[in-house]
Coordinates of N, CA and C in Angstrom, one line a residue:
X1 N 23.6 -20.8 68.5 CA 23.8 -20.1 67.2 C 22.5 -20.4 66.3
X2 N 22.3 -19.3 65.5 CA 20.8 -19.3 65.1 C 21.6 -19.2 63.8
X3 N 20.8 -20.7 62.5 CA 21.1 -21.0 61.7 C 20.6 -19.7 60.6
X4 N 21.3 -19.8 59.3 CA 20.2 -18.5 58.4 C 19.1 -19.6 57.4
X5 N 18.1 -19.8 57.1 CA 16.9 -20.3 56.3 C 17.8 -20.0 54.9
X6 N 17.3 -20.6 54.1 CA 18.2 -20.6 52.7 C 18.2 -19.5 51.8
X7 N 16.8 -18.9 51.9 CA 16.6 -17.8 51.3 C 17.2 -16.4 51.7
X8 N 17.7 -16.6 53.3 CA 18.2 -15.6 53.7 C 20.0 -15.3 53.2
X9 N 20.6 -16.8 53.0 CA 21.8 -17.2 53.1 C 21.7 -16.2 51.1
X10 N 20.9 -17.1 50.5 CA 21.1 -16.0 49.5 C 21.2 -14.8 49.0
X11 N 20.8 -14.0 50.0 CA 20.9 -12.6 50.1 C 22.2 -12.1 50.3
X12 N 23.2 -13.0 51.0 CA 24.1 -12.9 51.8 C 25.1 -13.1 51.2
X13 N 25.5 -13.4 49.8 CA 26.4 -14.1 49.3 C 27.6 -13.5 49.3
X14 N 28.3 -12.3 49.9 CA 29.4 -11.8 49.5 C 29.6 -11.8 51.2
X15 N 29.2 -12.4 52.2 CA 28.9 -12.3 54.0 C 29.9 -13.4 54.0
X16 N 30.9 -13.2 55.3 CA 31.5 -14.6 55.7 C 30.7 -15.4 56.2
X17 N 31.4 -16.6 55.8 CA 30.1 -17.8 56.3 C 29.7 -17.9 58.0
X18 N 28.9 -18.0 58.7 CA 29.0 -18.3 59.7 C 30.1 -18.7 60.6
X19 N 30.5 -18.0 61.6 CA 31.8 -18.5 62.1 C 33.0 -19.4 61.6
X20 N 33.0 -18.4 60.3 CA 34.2 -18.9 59.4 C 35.0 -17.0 59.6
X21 N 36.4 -17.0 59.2 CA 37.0 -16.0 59.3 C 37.7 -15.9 57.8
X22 N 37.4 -16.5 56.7 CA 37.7 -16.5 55.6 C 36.4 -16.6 54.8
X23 N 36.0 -17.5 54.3 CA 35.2 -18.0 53.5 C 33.7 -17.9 53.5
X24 N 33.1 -17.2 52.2 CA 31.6 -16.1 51.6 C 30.8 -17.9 51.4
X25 N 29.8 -17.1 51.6 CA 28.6 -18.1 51.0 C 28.5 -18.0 49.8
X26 N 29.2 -16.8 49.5 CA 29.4 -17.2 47.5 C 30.0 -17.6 47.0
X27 N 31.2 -18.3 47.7 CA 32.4 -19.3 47.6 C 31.8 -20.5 47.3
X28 N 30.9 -20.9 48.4 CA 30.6 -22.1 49.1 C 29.5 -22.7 48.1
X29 N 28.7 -21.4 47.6 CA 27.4 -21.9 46.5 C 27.0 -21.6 44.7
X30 N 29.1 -21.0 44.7 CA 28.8 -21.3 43.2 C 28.9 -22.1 42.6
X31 N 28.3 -22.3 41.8 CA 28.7 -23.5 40.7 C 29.2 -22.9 39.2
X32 N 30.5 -22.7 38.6 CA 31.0 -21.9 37.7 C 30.3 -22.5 36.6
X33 N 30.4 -23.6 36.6 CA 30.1 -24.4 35.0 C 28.9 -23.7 34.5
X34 N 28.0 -24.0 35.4 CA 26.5 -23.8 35.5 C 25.9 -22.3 35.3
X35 N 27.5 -21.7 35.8 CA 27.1 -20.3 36.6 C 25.7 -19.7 36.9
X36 N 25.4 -20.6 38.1 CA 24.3 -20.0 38.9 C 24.7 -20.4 40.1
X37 N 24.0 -19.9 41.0 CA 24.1 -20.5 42.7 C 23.4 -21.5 43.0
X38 N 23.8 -22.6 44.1 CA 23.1 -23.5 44.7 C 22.1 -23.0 45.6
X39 N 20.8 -23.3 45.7 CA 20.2 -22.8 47.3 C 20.2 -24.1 48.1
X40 N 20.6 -23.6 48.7 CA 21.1 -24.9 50.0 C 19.9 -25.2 50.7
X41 N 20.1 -26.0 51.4 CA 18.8 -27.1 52.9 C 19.5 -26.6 53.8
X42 N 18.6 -26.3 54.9 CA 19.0 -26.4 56.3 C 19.9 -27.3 56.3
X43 N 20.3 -28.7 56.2 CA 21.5 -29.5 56.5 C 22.9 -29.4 55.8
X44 N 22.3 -28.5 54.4 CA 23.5 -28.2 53.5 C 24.3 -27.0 54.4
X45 N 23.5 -26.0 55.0 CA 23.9 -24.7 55.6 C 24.9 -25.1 56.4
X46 N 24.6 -26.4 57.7 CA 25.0 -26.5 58.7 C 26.8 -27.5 58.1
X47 N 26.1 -28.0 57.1 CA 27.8 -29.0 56.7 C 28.4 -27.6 56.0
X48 N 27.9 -26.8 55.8 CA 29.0 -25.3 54.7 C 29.7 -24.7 55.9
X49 N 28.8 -25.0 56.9 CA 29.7 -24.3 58.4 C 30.6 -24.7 58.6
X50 N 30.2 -26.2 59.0 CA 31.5 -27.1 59.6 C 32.6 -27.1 58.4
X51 N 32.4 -26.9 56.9 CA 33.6 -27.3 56.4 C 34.7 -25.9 56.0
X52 N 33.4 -24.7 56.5 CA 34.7 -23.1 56.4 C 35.7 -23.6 57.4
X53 N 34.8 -24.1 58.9 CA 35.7 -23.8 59.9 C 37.2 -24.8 59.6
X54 N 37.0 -26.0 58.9 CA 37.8 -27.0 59.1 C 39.0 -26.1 57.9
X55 N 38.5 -25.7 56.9 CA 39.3 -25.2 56.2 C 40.5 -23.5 56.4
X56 N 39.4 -23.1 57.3 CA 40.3 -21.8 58.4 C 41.3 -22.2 58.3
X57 N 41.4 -23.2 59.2 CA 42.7 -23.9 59.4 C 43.5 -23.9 59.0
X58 N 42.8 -24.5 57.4 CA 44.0 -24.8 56.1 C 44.9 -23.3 55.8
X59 N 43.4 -22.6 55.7 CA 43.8 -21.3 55.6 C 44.6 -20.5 56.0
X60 N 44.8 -20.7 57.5 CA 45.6 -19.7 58.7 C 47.1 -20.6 58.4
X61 N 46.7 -22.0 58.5 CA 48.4 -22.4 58.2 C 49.3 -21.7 57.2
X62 N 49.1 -21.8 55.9 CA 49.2 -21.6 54.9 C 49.8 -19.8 54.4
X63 N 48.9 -19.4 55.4 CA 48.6 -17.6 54.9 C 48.1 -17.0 53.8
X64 N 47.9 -18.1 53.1 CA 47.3 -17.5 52.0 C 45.9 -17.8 51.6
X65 N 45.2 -16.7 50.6 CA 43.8 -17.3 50.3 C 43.9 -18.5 49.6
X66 N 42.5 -19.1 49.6 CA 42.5 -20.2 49.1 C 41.4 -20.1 47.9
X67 N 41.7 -20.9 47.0 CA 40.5 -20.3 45.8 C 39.5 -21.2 45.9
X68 N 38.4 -21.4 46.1 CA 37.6 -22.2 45.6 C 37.0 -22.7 44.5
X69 N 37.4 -23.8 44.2 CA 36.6 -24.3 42.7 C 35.1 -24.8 42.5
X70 N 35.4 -25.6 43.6 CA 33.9 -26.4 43.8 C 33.6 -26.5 45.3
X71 N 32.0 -26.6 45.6 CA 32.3 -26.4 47.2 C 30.4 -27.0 47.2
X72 N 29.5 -26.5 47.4 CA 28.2 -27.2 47.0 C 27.8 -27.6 45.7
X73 N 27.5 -28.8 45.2 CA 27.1 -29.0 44.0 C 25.5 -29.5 44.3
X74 N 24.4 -29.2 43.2 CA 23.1 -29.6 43.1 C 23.1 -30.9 41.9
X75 N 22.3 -31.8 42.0 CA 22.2 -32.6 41.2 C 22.4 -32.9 39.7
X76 N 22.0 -32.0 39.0 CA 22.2 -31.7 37.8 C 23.7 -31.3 37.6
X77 N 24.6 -29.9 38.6 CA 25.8 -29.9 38.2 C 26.7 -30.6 38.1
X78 N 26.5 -31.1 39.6 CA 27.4 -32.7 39.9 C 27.4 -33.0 38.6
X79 N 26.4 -33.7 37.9 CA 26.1 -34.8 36.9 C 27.1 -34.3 35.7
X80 N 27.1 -32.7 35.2 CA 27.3 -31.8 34.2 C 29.0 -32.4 34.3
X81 N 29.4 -32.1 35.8 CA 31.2 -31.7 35.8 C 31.4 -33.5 36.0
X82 N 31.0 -34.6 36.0 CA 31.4 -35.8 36.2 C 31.7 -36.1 37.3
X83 N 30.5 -35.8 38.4 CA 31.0 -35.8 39.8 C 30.7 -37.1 40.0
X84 N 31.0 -38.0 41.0 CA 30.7 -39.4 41.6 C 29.1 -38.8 41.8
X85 N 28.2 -40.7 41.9 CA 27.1 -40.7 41.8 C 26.6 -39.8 43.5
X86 N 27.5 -40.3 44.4 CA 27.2 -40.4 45.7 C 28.4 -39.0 46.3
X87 N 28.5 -38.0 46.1 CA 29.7 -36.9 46.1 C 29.5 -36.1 46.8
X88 N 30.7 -35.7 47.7 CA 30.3 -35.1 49.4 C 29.8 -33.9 49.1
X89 N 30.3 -33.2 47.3 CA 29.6 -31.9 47.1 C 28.4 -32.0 46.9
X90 N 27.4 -32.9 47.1 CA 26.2 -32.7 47.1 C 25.8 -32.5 48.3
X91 N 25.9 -32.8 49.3 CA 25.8 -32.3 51.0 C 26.7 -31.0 51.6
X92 N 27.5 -30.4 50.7 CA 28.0 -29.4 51.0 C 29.2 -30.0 51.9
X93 N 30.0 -30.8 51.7 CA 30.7 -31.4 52.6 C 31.9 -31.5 52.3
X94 N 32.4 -31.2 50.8 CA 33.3 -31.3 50.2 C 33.7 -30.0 49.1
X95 N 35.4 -29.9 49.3 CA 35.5 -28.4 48.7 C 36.8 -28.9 47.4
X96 N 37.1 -28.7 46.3 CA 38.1 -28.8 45.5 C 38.3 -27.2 45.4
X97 N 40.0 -26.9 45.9 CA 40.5 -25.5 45.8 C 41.9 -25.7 45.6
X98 N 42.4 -24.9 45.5 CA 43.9 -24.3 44.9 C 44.7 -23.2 45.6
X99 N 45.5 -23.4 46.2 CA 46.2 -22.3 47.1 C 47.6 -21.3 46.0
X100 N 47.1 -20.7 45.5 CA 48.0 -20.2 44.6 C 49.3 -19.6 45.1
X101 N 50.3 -20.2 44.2 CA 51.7 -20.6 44.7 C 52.2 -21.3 45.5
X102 N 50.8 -22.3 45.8 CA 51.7 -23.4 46.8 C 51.7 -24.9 45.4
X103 N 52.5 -25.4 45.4 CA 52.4 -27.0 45.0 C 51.2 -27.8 45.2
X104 N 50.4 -28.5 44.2 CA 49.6 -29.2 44.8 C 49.7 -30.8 45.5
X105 N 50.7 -31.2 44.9 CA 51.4 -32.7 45.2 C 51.7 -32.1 46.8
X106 N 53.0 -31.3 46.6 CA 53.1 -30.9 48.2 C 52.0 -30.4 49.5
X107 N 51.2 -29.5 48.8 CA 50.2 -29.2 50.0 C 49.4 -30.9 50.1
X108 N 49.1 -31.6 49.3 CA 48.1 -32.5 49.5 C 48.8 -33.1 50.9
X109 N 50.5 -34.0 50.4 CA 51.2 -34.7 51.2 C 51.4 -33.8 52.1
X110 N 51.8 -32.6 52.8 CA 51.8 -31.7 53.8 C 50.6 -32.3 54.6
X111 N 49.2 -31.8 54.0 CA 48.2 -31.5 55.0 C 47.8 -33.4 55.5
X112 N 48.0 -34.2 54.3 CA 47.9 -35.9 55.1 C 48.8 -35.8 56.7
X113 N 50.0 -35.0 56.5 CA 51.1 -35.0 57.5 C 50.6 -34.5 58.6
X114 N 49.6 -33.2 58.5 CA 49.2 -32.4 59.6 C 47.7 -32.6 60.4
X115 N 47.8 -33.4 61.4 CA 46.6 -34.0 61.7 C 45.9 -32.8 62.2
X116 N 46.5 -32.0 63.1 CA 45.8 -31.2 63.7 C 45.4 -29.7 62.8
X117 N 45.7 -29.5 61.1 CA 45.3 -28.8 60.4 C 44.0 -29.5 59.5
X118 N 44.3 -30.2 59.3 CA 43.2 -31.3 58.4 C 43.3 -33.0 58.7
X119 N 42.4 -33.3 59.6 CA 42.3 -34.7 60.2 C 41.5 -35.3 59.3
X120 N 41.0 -34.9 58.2 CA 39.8 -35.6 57.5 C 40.4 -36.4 56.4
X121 N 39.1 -36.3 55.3 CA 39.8 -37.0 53.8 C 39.9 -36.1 52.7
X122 N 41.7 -36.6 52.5 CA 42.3 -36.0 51.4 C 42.3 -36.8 50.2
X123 N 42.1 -36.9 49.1 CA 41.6 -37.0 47.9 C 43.3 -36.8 47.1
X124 N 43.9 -38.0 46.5 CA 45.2 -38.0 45.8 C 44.7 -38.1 44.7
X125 N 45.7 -37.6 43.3 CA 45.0 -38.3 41.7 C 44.2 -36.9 40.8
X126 N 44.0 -36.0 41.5 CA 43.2 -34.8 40.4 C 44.2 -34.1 40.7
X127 N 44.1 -33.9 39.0 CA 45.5 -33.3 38.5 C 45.9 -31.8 38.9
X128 N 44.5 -30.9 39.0 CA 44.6 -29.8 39.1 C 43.8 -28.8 40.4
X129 N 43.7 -29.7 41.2 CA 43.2 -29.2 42.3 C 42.8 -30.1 43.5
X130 N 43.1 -29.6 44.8 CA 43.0 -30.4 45.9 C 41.4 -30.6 46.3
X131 N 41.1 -31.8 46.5 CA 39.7 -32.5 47.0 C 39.8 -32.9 48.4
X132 N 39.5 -32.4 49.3 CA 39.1 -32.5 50.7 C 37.5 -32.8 51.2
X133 N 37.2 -33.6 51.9 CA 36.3 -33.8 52.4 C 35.8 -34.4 54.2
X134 N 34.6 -34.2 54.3 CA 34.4 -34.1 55.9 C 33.9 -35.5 56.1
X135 N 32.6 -35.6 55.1 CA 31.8 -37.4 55.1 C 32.0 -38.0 55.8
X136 N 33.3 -38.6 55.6 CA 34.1 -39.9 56.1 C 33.9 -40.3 57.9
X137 N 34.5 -38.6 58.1 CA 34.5 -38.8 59.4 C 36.1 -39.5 59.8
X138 N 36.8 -40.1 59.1 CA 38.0 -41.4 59.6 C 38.7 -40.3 58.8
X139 N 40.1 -40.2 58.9 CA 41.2 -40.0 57.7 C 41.5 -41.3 56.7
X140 N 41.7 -40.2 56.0 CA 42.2 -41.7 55.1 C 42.9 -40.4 53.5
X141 N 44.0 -41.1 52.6 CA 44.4 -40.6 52.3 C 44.7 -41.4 50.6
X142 N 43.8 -41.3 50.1 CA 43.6 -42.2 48.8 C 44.7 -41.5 47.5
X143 N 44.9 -42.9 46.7 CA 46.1 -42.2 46.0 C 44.9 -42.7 44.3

């Protein structure tokens, strides 16, 4: 699979992400606050991959779209929205989203339940949106 260069990926912004079946690179690289786009690194491209595909998942269980709130953050926005110093959204690694009409308390405790939909780290405690992440690598399920 031949990666896209960053400048290309921005051309692309309304394209599903690379072997993702849901999720745009304009999902993946806005930053609302800021409202501008992230341009990503080659290493940011390849973690926006790995984390459509892990989210598919979320997606196809579910049936429904999923909204994205936050998904790449750049240095400066991080800083703007009070992100942790060290935040998977700066490697593109981590997505906060909202499945409209589902519960958030319940989807969180659902997907901790479903190993084979989301094995990774689920993120308890924000009030208004689910925080998922890939980083870790381990599950783990913080309250």
């Amino acid at each position: 699979m031949r990666v896209m260069e960053p400048n290309e990926v921005m051309k692309r912004l309304d394209e599903t992400i690379t072997m993702s079946s849901y999720f745009t690179w304009g999902e993946a690289l806005w930053m609302g606050q800021s409202q501008a786009y992230a341009l990503p690194s080659i290493e940011q491209i390849h973690n926006i991959i790995n984390m459509a595909q892990a989210l598919d998942k979320v997606r196809a269980h579910y049936g429904r779209p999923i909204t994205v709130l936050s998904w790449l953050r750049t240095p400066a926005h991080n800083k703007l929205v009070g992100g942790a110093l060290k935040s998977a959204h700066l490697d593109g690694m981590a997505v906060d989203f909202v499945i409209p009409g589902i519960n958030l308390h319940k989807c969180r405790e659902e997907l901790n339940g479903l190993i084979e939909v989301w094995p990774y780290r689920i993120e308890q405690g924000t009030p208004t949106w689910i925080h998922v992440d890939l980083r870790s690598g381990t599950r783990k399920f913080y309250p």
